PDB file of C-alpha atoms in Angstrom:
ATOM      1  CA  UNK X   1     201.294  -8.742  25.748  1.00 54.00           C
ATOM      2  CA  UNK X   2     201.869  -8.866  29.313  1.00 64.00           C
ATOM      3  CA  UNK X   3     200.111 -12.219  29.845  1.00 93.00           C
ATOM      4  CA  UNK X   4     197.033 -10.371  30.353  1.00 96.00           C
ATOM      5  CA  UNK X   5     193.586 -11.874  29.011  1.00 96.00           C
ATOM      6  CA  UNK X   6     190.043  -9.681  29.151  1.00 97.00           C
ATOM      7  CA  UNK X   7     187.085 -11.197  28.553  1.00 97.00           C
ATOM      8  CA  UNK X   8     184.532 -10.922  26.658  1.00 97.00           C
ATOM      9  CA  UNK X   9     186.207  -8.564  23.834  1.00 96.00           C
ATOM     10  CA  UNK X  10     182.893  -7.095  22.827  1.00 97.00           C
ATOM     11  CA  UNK X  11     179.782  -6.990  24.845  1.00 98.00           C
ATOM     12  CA  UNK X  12     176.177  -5.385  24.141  1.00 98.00           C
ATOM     13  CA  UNK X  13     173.290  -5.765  27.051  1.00 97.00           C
ATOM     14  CA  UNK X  14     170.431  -3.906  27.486  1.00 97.00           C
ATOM     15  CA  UNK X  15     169.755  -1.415  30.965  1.00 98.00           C
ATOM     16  CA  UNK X  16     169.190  -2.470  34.265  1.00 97.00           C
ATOM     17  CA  UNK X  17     171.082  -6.343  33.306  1.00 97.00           C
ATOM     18  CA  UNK X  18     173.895  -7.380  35.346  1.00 97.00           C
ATOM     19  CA  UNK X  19     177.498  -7.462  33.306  1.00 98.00           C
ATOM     20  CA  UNK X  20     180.722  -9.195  34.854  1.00 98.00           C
ATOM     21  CA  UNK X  21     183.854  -8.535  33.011  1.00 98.00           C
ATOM     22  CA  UNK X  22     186.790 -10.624  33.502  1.00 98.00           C
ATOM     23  CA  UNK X  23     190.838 -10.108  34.122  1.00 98.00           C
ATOM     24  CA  UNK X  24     192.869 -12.931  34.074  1.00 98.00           C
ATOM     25  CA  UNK X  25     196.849 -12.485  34.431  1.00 97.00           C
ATOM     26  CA  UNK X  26     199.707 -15.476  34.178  1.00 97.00           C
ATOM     27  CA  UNK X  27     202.040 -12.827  35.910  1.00 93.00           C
ATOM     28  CA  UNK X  28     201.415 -13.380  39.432  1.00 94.00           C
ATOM     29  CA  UNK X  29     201.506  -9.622  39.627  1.00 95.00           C
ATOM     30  CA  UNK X  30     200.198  -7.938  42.952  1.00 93.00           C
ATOM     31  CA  UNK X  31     198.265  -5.095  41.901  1.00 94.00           C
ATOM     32  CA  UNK X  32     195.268  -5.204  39.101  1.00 96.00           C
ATOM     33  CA  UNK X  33     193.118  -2.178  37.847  1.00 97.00           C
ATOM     34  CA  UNK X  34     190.045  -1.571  36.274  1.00 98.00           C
ATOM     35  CA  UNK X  35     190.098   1.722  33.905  1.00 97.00           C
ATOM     36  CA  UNK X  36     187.326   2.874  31.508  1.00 97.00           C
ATOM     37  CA  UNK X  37     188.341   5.265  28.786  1.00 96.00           C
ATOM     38  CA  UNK X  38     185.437   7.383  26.802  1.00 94.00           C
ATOM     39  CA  UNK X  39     186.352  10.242  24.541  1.00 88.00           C
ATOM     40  CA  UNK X  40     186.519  13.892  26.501  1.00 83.00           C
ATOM     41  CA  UNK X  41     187.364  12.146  29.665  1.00 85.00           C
ATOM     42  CA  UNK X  42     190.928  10.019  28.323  1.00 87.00           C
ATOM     43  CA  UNK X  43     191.330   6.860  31.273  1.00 93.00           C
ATOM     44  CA  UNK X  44     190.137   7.112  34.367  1.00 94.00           C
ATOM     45  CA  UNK X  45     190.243   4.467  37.543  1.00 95.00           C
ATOM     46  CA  UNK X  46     187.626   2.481  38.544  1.00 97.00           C
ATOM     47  CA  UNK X  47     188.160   0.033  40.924  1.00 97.00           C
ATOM     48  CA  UNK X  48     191.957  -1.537  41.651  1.00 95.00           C
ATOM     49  CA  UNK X  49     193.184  -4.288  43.683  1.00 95.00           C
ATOM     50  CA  UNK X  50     196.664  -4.492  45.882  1.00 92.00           C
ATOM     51  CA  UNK X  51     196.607  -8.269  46.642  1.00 92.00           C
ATOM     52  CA  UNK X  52     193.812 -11.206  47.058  1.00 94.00           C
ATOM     53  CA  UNK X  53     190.491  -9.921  48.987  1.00 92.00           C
ATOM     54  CA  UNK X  54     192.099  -6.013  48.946  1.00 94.00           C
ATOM     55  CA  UNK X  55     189.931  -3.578  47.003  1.00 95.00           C
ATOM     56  CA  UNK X  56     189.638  -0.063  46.712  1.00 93.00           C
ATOM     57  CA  UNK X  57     187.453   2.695  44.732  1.00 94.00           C
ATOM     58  CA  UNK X  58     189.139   4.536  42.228  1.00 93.00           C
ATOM     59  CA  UNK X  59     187.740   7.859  40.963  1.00 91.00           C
ATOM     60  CA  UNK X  60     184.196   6.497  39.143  1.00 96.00           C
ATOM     61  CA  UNK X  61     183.449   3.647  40.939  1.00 96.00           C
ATOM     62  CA  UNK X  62     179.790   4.181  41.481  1.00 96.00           C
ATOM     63  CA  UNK X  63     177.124   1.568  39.946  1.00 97.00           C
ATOM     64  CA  UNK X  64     180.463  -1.111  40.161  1.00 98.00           C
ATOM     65  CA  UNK X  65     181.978  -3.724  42.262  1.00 98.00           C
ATOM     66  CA  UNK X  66     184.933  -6.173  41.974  1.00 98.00           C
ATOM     67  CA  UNK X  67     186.533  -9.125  43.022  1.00 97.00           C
ATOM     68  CA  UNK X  68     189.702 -10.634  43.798  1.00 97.00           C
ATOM     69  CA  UNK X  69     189.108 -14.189  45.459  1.00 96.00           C
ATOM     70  CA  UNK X  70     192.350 -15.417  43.603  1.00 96.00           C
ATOM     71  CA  UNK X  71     195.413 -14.030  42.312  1.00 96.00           C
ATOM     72  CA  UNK X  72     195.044 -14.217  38.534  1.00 97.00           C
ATOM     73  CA  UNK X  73     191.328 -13.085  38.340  1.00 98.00           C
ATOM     74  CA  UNK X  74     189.742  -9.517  39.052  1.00 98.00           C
ATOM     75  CA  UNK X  75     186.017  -8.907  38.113  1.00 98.00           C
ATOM     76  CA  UNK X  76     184.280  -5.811  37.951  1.00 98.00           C
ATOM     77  CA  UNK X  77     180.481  -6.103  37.924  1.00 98.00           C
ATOM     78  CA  UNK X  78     178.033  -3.861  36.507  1.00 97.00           C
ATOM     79  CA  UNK X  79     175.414  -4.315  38.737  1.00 94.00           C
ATOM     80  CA  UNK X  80     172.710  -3.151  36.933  1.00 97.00           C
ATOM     81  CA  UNK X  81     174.095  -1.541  33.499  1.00 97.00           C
ATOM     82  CA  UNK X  82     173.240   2.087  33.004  1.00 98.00           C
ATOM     83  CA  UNK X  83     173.673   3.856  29.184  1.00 97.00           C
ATOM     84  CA  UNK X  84     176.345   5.780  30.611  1.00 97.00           C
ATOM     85  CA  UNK X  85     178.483   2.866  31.266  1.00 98.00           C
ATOM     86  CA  UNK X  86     178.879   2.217  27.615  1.00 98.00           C
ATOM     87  CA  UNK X  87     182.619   2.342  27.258  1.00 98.00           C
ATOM     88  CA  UNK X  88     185.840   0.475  26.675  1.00 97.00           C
ATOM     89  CA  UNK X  89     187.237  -0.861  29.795  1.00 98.00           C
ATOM     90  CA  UNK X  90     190.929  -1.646  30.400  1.00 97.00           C
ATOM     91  CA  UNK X  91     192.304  -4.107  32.778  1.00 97.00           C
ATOM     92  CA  UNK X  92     196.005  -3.542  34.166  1.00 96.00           C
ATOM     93  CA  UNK X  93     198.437  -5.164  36.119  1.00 96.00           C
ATOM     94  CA  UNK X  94     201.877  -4.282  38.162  1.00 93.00           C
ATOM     95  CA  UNK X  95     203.844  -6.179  39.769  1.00 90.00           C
ATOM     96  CA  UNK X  96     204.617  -4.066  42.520  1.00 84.00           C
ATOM     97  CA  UNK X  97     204.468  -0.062  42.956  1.00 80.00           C
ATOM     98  CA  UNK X  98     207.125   1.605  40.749  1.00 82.00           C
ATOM     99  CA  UNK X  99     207.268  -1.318  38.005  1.00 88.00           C
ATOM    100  CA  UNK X 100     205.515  -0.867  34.471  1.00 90.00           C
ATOM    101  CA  UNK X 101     202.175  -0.884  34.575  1.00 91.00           C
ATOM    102  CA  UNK X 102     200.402  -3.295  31.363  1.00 94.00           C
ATOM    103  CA  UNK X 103     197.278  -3.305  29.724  1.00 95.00           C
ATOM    104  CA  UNK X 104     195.078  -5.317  28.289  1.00 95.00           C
ATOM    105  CA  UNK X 105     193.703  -5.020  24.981  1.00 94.00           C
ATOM    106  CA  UNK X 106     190.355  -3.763  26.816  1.00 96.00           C
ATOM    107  CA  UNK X 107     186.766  -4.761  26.464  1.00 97.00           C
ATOM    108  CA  UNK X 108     184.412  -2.395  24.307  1.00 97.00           C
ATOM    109  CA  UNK X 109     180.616  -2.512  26.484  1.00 98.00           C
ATOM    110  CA  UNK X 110     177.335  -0.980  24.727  1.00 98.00           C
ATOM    111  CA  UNK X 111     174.544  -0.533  26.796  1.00 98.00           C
ATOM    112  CA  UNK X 112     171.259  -0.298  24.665  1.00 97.00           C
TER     113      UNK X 112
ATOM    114  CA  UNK U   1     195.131  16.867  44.176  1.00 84.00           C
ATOM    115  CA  UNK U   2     197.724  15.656  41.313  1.00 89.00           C
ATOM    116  CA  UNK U   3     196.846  16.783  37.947  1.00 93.00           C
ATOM    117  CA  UNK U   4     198.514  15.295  34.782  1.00 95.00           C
ATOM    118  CA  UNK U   5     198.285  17.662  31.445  1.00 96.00           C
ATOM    119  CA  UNK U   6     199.692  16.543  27.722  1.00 96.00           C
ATOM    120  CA  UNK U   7     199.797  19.331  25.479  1.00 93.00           C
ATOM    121  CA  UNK U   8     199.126  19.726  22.329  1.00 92.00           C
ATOM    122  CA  UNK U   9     196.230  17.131  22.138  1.00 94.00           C
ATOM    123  CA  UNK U  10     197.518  16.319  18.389  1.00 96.00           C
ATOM    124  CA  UNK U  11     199.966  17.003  16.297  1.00 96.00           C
ATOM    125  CA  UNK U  12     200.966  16.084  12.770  1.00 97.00           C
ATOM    126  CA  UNK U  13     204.566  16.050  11.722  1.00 97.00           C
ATOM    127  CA  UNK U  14     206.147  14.369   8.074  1.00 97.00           C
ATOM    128  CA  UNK U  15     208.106  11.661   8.676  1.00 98.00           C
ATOM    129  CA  UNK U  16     211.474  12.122   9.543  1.00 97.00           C
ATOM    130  CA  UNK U  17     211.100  14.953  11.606  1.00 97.00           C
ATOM    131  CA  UNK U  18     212.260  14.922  15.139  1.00 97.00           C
ATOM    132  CA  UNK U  19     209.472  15.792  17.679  1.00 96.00           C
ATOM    133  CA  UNK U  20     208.827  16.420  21.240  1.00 97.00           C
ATOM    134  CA  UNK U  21     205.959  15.609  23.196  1.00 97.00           C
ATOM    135  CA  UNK U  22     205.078  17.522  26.841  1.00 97.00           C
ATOM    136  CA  UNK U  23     203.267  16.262  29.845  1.00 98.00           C
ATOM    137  CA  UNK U  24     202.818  18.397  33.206  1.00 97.00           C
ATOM    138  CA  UNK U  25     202.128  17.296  36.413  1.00 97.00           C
ATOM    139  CA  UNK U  26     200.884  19.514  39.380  1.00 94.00           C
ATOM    140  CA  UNK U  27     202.883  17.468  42.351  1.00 90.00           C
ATOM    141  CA  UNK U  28     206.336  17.582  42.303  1.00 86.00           C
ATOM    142  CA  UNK U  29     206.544  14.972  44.837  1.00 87.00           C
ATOM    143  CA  UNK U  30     206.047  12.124  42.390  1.00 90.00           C
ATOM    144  CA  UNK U  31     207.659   8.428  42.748  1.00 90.00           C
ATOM    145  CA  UNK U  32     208.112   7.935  39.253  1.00 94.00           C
ATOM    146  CA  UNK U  33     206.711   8.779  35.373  1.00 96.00           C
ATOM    147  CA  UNK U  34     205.626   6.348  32.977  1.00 96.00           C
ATOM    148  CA  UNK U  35     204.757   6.786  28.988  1.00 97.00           C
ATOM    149  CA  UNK U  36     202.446   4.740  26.914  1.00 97.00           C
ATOM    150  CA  UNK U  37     201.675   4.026  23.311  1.00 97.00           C
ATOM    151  CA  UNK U  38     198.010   3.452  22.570  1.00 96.00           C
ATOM    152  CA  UNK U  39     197.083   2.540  18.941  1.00 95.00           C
ATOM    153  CA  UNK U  40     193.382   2.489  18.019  1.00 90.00           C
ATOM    154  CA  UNK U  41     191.241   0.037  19.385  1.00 87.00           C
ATOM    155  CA  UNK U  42     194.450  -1.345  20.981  1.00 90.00           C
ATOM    156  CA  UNK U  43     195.404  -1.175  24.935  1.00 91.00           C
ATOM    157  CA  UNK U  44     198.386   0.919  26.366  1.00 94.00           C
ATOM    158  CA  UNK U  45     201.770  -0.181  25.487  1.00 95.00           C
ATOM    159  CA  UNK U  46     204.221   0.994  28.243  1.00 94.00           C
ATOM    160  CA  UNK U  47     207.170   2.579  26.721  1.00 97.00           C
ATOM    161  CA  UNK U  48     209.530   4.321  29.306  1.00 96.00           C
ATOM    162  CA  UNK U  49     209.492   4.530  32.949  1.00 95.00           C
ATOM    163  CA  UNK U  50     211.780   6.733  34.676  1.00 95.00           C
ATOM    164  CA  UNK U  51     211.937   6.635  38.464  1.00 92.00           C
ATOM    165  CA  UNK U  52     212.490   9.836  40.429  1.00 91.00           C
ATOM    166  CA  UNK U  53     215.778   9.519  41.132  1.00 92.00           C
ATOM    167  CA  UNK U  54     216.538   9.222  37.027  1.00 93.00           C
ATOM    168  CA  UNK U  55     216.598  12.227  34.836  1.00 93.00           C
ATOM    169  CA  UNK U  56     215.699  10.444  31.538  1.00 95.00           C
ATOM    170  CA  UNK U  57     215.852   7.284  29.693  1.00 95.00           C
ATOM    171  CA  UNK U  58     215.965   6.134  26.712  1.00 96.00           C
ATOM    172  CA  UNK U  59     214.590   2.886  24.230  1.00 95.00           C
ATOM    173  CA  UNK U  60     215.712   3.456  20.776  1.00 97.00           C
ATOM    174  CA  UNK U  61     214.694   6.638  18.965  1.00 97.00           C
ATOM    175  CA  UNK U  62     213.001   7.508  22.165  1.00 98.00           C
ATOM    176  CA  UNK U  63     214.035   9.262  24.908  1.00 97.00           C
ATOM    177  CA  UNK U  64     211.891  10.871  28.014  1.00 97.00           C
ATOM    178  CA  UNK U  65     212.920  13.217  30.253  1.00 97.00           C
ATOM    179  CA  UNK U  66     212.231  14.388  33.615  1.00 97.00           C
ATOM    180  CA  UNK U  67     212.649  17.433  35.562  1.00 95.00           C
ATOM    181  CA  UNK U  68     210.721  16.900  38.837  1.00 93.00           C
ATOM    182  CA  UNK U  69     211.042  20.289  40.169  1.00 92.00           C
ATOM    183  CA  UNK U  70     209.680  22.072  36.724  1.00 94.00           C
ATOM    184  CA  UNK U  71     207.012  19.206  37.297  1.00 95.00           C
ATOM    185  CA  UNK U  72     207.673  18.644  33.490  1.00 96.00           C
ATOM    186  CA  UNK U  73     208.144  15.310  31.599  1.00 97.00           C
ATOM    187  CA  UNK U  74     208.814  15.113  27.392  1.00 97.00           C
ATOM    188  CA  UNK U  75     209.353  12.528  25.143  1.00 97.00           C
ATOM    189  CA  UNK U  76     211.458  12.902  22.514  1.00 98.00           C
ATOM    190  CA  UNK U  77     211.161  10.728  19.293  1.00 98.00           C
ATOM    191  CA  UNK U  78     213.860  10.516  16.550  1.00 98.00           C
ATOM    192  CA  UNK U  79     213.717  10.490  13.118  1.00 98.00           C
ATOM    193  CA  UNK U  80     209.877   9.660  12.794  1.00 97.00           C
ATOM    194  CA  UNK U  81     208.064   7.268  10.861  1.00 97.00           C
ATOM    195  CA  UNK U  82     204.372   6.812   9.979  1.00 97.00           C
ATOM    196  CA  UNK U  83     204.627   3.703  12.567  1.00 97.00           C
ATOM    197  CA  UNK U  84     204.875   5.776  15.651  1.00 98.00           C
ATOM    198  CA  UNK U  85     201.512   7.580  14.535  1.00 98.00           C
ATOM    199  CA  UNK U  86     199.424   6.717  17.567  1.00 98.00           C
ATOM    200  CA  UNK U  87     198.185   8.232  20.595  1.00 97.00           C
ATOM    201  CA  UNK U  88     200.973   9.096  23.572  1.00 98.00           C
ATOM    202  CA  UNK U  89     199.901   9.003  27.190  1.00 97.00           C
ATOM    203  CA  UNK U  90     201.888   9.709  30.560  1.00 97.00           C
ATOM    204  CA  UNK U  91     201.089   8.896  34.290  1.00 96.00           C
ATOM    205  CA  UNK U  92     202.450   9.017  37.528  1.00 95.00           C
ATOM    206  CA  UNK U  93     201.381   7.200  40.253  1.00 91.00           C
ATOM    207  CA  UNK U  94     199.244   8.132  43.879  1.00 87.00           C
ATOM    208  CA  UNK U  95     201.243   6.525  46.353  1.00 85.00           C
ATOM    209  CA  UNK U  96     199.877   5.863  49.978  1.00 81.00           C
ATOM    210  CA  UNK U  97     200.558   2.531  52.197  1.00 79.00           C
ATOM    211  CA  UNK U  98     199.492  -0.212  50.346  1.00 76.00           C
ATOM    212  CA  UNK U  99     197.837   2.058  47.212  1.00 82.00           C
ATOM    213  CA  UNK U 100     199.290   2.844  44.212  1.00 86.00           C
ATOM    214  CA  UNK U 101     197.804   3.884  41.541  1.00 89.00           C
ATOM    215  CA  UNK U 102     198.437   5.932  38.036  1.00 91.00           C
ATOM    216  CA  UNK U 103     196.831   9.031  37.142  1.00 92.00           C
ATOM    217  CA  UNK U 104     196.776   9.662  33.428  1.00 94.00           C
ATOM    218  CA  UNK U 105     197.114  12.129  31.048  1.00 95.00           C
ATOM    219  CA  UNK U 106     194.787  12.947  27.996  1.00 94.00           C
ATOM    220  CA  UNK U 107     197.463  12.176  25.761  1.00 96.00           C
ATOM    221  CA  UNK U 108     198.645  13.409  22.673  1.00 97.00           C
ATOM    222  CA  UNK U 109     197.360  12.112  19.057  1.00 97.00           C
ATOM    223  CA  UNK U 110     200.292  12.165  16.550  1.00 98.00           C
ATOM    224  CA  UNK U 111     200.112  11.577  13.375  1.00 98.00           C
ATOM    225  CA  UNK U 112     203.426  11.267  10.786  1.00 98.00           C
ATOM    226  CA  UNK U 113     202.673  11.999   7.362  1.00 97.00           C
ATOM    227  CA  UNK U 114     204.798   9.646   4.873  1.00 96.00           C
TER     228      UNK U 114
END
């Protein structure tokens, strides 16, 4: 473990409600990711972050937003959770471009 | 675009065997290559990282390869044991200014039969 904390673990909300998922590292690491992985389509990028206030879109990043008002915390925000954004969703964390990247243990989300 | 491929999607071996796992990329222009470990329910564990410069490397019973111009990577495991059954994934990263970000494979499922 990497010093990397998701939270919740386990979530279950119902359509159209608003969902915030937390990152929180103890690495001081510059760049943090959000990945969702769902069977047929392996992990795929979502939002990522290069330092404090710098976001970008990854490859899915419709229907979510993030945050980065601090080093140790990135949020990604369902703004209003769709059935299709059931998944497990990975937070990760480098500390600079060509270093390991590490995971978190991820955050399963069920959208009823 | 950069394209990362892992073939076969599983594979089943009996322990002890010696095995070899593949993953393709479509750029050959890559800054480095990284394999993970991802047991069920579990997050990625990063195992090996070789940079571009490197031709392999190599953490106990495994070793990774990498031949940039073949735009081929494989991990070789040693000597298997019912312990390494878990899902293997490689990436390589999308570099541009400040970006940098991995593109994953599907990964392989192996299973070792005691």
């Amino acid at each position: 473990d990497a010093g990397i904390t998701q939270s919740p673990r386990h979530k279950v909300t119902e359509t159209g409600t608003p969902v915030t998922l937390r990152c929180h590292q103890t690495e001081n690491h510059r760049y943090m990711y959000w990945y969702r992985q769902d069977p047929g389509h392996g992990l795929r990028l979502i939002h990522y972050s290069y330092g404090v206030k710098d976001t970008d879109k990854g490859e899915v990043s419709d229907g979510y937003s993030v945050s980065r008002s601090k080093t140790e915390d990135f949020l990604l925000t369902l703004e209003s959770a769709t059935s299709s954004q059931t998944s497990v969703y990975f937070c990760a964390i480098t500390r600079q471009g060509g270093s390991p990247l590490h995971f978190g243990n991820g955050t399963r989300l069920t959208v009823t | 675009k950069q394209e990362v491929t892992q073939i076969p999607a599983a594979l089943s071996v009996p322990e002890g065997e010696n095995l070899v796992l593949n993953c393709s990329f479509t750029d050959s222009a890559i800054y480095n290559l990284q394999w993970f470990r991802q047991d069920p329910g579990k997050g990625l564990t990063s195992l090996l990282l070789i940079q571009s410069s490197q031709r392999e490397q190599t953490s106990g019973r495994l070793n990774a390869s990498l031949d940039k111009s073949s735009g081929r990577s494989t991990l070789y495991i040693a000597a298997s044991q019912p312990g390494d059954s878990a899902t293997y994934l490689c990436a390589v990263p999308l570099v541009m200014d400040s970006s940098y970000k991995l593109i994953f494979g599907s990964g392989t499922r192996l299973l070792v039969r005691p």
